[in-house]
Coordinates of C-alpha atoms in Angstrom, one line a residue:
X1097 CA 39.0 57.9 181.9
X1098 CA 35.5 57.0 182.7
X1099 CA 34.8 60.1 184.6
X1100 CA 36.3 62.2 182.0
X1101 CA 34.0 60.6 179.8
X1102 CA 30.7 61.0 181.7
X1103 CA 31.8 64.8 181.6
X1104 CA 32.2 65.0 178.0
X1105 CA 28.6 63.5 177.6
X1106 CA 27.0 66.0 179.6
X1107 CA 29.2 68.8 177.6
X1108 CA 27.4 71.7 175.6
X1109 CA 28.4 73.5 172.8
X1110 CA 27.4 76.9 172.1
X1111 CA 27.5 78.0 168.4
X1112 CA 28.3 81.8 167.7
X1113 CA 26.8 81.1 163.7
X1114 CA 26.5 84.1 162.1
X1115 CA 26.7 86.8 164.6
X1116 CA 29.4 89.0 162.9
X1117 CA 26.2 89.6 160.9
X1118 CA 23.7 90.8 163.3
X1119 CA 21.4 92.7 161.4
X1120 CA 21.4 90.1 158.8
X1121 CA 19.8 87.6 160.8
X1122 CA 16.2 87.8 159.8
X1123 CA 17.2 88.3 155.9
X1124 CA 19.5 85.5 156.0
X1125 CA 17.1 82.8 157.6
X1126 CA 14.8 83.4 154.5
X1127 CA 17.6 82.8 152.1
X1128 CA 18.5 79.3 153.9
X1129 CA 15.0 78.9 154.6
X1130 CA 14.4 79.4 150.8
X1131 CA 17.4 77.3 149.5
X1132 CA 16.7 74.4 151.8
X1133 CA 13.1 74.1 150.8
X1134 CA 14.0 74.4 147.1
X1135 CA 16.7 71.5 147.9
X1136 CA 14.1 69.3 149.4
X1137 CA 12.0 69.6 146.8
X1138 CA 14.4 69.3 143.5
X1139 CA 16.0 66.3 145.0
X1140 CA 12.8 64.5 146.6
X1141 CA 11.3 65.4 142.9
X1142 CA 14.3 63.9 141.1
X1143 CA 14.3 60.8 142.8
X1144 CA 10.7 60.2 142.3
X1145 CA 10.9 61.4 138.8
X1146 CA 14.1 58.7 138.2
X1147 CA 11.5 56.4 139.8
X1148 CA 8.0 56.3 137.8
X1149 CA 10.3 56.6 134.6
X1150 CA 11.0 53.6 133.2
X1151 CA 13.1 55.3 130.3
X1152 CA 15.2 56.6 133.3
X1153 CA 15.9 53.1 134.6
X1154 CA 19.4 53.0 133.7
X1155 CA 22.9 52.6 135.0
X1156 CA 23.4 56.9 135.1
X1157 CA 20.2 57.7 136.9
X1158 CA 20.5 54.9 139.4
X1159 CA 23.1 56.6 140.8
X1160 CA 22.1 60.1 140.0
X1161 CA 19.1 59.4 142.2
X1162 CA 21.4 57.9 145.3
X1163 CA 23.2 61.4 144.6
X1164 CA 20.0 63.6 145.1
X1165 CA 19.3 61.2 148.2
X1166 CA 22.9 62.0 149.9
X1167 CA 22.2 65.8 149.1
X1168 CA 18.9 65.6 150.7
X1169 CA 20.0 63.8 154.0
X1170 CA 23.5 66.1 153.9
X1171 CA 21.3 69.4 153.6
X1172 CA 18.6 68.0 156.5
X1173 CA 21.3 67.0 159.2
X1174 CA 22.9 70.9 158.8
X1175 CA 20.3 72.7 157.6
X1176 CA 17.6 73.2 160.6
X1177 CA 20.7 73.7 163.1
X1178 CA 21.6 76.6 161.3
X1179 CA 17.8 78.1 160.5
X1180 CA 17.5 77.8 164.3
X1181 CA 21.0 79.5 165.4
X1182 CA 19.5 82.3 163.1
X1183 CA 16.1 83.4 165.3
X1184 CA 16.5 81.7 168.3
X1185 CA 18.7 83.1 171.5
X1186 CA 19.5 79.1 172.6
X1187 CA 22.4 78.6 170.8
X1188 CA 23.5 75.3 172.1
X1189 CA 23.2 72.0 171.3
X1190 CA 24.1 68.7 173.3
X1191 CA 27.7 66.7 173.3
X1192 CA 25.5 63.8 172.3
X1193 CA 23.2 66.1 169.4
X1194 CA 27.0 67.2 168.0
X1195 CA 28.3 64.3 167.3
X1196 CA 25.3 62.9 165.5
X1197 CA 25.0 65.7 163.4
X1198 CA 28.8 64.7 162.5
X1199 CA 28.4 61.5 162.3
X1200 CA 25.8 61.4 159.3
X1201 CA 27.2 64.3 158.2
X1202 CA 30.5 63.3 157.7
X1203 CA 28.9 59.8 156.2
X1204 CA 27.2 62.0 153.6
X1205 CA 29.9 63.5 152.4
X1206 CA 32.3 60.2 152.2
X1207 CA 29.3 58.7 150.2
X1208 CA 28.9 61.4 147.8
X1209 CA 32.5 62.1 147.0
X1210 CA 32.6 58.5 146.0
X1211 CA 29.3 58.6 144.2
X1212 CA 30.8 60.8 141.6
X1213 CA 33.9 58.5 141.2
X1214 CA 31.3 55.9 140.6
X1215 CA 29.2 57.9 138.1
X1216 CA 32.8 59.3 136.8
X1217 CA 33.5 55.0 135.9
X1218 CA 29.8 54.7 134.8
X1219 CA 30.6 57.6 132.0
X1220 CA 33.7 55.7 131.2
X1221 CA 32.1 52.5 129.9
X1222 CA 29.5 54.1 128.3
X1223 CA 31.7 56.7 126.0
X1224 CA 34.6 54.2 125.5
X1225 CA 32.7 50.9 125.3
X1226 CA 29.1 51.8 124.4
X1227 CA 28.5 48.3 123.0
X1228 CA 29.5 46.6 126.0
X1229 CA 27.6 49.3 128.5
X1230 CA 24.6 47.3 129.6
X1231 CA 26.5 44.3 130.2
X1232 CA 29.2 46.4 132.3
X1233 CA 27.3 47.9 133.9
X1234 CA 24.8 45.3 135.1
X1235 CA 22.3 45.8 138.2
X1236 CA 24.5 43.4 140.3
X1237 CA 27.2 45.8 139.8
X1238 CA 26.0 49.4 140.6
X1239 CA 24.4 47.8 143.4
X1240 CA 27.8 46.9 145.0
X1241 CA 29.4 50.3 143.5
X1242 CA 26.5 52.2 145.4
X1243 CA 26.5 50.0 148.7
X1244 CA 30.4 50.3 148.3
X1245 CA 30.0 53.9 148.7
X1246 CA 27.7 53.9 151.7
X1247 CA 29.3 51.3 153.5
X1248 CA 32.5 53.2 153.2
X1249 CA 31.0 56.5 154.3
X1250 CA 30.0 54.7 157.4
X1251 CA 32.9 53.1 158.5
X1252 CA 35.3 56.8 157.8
X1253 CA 32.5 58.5 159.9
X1254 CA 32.6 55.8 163.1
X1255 CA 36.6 55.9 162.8
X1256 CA 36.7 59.8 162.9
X1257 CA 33.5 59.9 165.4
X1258 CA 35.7 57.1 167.9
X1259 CA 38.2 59.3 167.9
X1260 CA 36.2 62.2 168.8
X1261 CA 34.7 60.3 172.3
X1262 CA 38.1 59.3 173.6
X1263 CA 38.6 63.2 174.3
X1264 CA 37.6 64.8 177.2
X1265 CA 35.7 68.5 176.6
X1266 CA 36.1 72.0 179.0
X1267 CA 35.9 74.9 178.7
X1268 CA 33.3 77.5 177.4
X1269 CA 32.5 75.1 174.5
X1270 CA 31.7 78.5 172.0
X1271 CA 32.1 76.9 169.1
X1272 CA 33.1 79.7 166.0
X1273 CA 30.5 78.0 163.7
X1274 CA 26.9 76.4 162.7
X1275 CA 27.8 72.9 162.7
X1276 CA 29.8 70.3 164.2
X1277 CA 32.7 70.3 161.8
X1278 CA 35.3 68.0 163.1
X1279 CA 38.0 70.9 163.9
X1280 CA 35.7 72.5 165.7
X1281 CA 34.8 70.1 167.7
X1282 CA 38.5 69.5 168.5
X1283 CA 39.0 73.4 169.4
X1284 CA 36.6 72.6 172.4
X1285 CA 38.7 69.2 173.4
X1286 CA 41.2 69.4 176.3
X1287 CA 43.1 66.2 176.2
X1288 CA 46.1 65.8 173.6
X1289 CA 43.7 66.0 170.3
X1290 CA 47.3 65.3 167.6
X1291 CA 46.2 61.3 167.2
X1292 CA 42.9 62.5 166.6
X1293 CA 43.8 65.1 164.2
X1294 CA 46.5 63.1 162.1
X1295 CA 43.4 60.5 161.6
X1296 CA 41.2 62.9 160.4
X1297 CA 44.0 63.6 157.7
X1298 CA 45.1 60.3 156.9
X1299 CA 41.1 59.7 156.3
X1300 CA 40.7 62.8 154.5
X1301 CA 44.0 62.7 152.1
X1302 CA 43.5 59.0 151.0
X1303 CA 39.4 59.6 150.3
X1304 CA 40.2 62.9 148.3
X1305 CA 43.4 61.3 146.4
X1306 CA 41.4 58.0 145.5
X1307 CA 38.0 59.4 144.6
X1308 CA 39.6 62.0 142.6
X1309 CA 42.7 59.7 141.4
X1310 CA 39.2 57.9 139.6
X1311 CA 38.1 60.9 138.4
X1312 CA 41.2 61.9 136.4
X1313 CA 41.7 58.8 135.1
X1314 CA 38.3 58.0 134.0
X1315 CA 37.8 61.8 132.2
X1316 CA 41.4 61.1 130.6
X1317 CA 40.5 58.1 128.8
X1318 CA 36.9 59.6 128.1
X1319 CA 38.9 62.7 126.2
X1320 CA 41.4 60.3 124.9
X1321 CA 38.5 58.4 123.0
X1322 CA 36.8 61.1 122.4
X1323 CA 39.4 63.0 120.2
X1324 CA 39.6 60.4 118.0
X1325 CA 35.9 60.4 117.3
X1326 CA 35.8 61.5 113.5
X1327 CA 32.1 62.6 113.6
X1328 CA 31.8 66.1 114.8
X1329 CA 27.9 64.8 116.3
X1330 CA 29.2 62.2 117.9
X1331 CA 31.9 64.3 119.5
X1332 CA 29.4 66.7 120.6
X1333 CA 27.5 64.1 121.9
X1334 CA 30.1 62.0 124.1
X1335 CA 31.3 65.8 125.2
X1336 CA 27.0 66.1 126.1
X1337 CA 26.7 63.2 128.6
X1338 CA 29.7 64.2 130.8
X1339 CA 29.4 68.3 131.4
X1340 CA 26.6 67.8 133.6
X1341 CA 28.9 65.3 135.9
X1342 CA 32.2 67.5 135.5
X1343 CA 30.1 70.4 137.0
X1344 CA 28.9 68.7 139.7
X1345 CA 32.6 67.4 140.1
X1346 CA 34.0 71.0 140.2
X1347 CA 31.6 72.6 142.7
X1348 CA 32.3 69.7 145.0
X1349 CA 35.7 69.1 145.2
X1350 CA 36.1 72.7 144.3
X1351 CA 34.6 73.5 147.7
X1352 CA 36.5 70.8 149.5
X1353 CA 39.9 72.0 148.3
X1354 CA 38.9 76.1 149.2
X1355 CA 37.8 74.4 152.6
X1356 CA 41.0 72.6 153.6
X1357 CA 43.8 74.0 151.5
X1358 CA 42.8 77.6 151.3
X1359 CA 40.8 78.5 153.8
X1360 CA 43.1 78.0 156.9
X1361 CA 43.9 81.1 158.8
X1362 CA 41.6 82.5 161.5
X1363 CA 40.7 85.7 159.7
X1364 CA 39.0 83.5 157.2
X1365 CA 36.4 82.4 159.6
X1366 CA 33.9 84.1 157.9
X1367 CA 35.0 83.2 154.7
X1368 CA 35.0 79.0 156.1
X1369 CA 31.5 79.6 157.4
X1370 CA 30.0 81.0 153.9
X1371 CA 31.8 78.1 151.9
X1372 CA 30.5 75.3 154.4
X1373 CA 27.1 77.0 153.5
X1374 CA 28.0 76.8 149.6
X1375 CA 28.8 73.2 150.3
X1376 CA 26.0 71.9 152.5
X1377 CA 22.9 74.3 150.8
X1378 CA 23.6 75.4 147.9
X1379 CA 25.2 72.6 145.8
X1380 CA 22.8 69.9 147.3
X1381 CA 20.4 72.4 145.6
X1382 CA 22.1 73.0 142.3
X1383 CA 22.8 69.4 141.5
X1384 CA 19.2 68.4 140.3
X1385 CA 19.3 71.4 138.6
X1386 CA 22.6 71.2 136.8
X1387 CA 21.7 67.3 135.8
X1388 CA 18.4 68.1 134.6
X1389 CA 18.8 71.4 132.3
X1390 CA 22.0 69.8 130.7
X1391 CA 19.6 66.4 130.2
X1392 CA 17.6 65.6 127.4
X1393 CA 16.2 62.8 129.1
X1394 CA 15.1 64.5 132.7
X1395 CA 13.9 67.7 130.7
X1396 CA 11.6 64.9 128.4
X1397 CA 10.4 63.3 131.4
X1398 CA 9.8 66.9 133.4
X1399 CA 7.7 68.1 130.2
X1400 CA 5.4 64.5 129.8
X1401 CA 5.0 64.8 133.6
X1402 CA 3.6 68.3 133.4
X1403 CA 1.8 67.6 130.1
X1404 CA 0.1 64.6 132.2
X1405 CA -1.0 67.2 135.1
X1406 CA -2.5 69.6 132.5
X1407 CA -4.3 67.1 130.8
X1408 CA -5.8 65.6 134.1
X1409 CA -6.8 69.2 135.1
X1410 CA -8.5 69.9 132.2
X1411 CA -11.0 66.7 132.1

């Protein structure tokens, strides 16, 4: 076993990326290249916006900035793998490199698919019991909700990433991908990989059901209460402060259900790779952008922040 071990750690996988696309290589780098930088940037820019606004120091956009932070960390831990498979001819990467890039990938996504059941119960109390919202919702609180949620991402991600070191690796190691997703990972294993694979979906069922068992639950009540709003403005209102999370909620678990419950035959391997890139680039980047053109409050603070700059400039 120990042997076995030593010659997993010395293992190298070889990612094919996008070669089906070889004359896309070039064009495609800029696009990531593009989309990445723009991710950096609306989500560093969030979080520092949530920051020096003390009108923003609220339950909502606590967690809205822990949001853009997961998106940030998820985008960096794929993204300059993937830049680099795309102009550069060394297409491996280390046994020990893979399974760092899965473990704090992998934490990422655990964390953020429970931070929008957590801003799914923070919408909750503050459509069906605005009156008691600050109270509910006190500092103590969304600190354990948020830690909750990283803590949790941590321990799925070491329980997934044990199970991946007790296999042994041979072969080739061509991996039919840009990052170490934990399938692929397995497709390079030759020991008996079923214990590790039924883990993977025990983990992967129970988060799924139970973020979005939350979810459903909290939008039901939020639509029961809101229906029996009289007042058309208050309706529209209530309706106003939750679109932003629902479309968040549907790219993400969107995504996740394409990935694992549609996506599943081998002539969709194309099709996997181009959704894992919708998932780990482009929603990271369309998040801050989703919560801040359908908020009154981030567009406010956006337009005094410029305002500020202009002013400066001009004395």
């Amino acid at each position: 076993m120990q042997d076995e071990r030593n010659q997993s750690a010395g293992f190298i996988f070889v990612f094919l990326g996008f070669s089906e696309l070889p004359t896309l290589q070039v064009p495609l780098f800029l696009v990531f290249l593009t989309i990445y930088t723009a991710c950096v940037l609306e989500n560093l820019g969030l979080i520092l916006l949530i920051r020096i606004n003390p009108k923003l120091h609220t339950p909502m956009y606590f967690f809205l900035s822990h949001l853009s932070f997961i998106d940030f960390c998820y985008t960096t831990v794929i993204a300059p793998k993937l830049l680099d498979l795309l102009i550069s001819e060394d297409r491996s990467m280390s046994f020990k490199g893979c399974i760092i890039q899965f473990f704090f990938g992998c934490t990422c996504v655990v964390t953020q698919t429970f931070m929008l059941a957590v801003m799914a119960y923070d919408r909750f109390v503050a459509v069906c019991k605005p009156l008691l919202y600050t109270v509910a919702m006190s500092h103590k609180l969304c600190a354990i909700l948020v830690a909750g949620s990283y803590v949790w991402g941590g321990i799925c991600s070491s329980t997934l990433t044990y199970f991946l070191l007790v296999l042994s690796y041979c072969g080739s190691g061509i991996i039919n991908h840009f990052c170490c997703e934990y399938s692929a990972i397995l497709s390079a294993a030759c020991s008996d990989s079923s214990l590790s694979q039924l883990v993977c979906l025990l983990i992967c069922t129970f988060n799924e059901a139970c973020s979005l068992l939350i979810i459903i639950i909290s939008y039901t009540v939020i639509f029961v209460t809101v229906s029996r709003i009289p007042s058309k403005g208050a309706l529209k209102k209530a309706l106003s402060t939750c679109a932003s999370h629902l479309t968040a909620i549907c790219f993400c678990h969107g995504v996740i259900l394409l990935l694992y419950c549609v996506l599943k035959s081998r002539s969709s391997l194309l099709m996997v790779k181009v959704a894992t890139v919708f998932y780990t680039m482009l929603v990271p980047m369309l998040n801050p952008i989703i919560y801040s053109l359908r908020n009154k409050d981030v567009k406010e603070s956006i337009g005094k922040l410029i305002h500020l700059k202009v002013l400066s400039r001009s004395f």
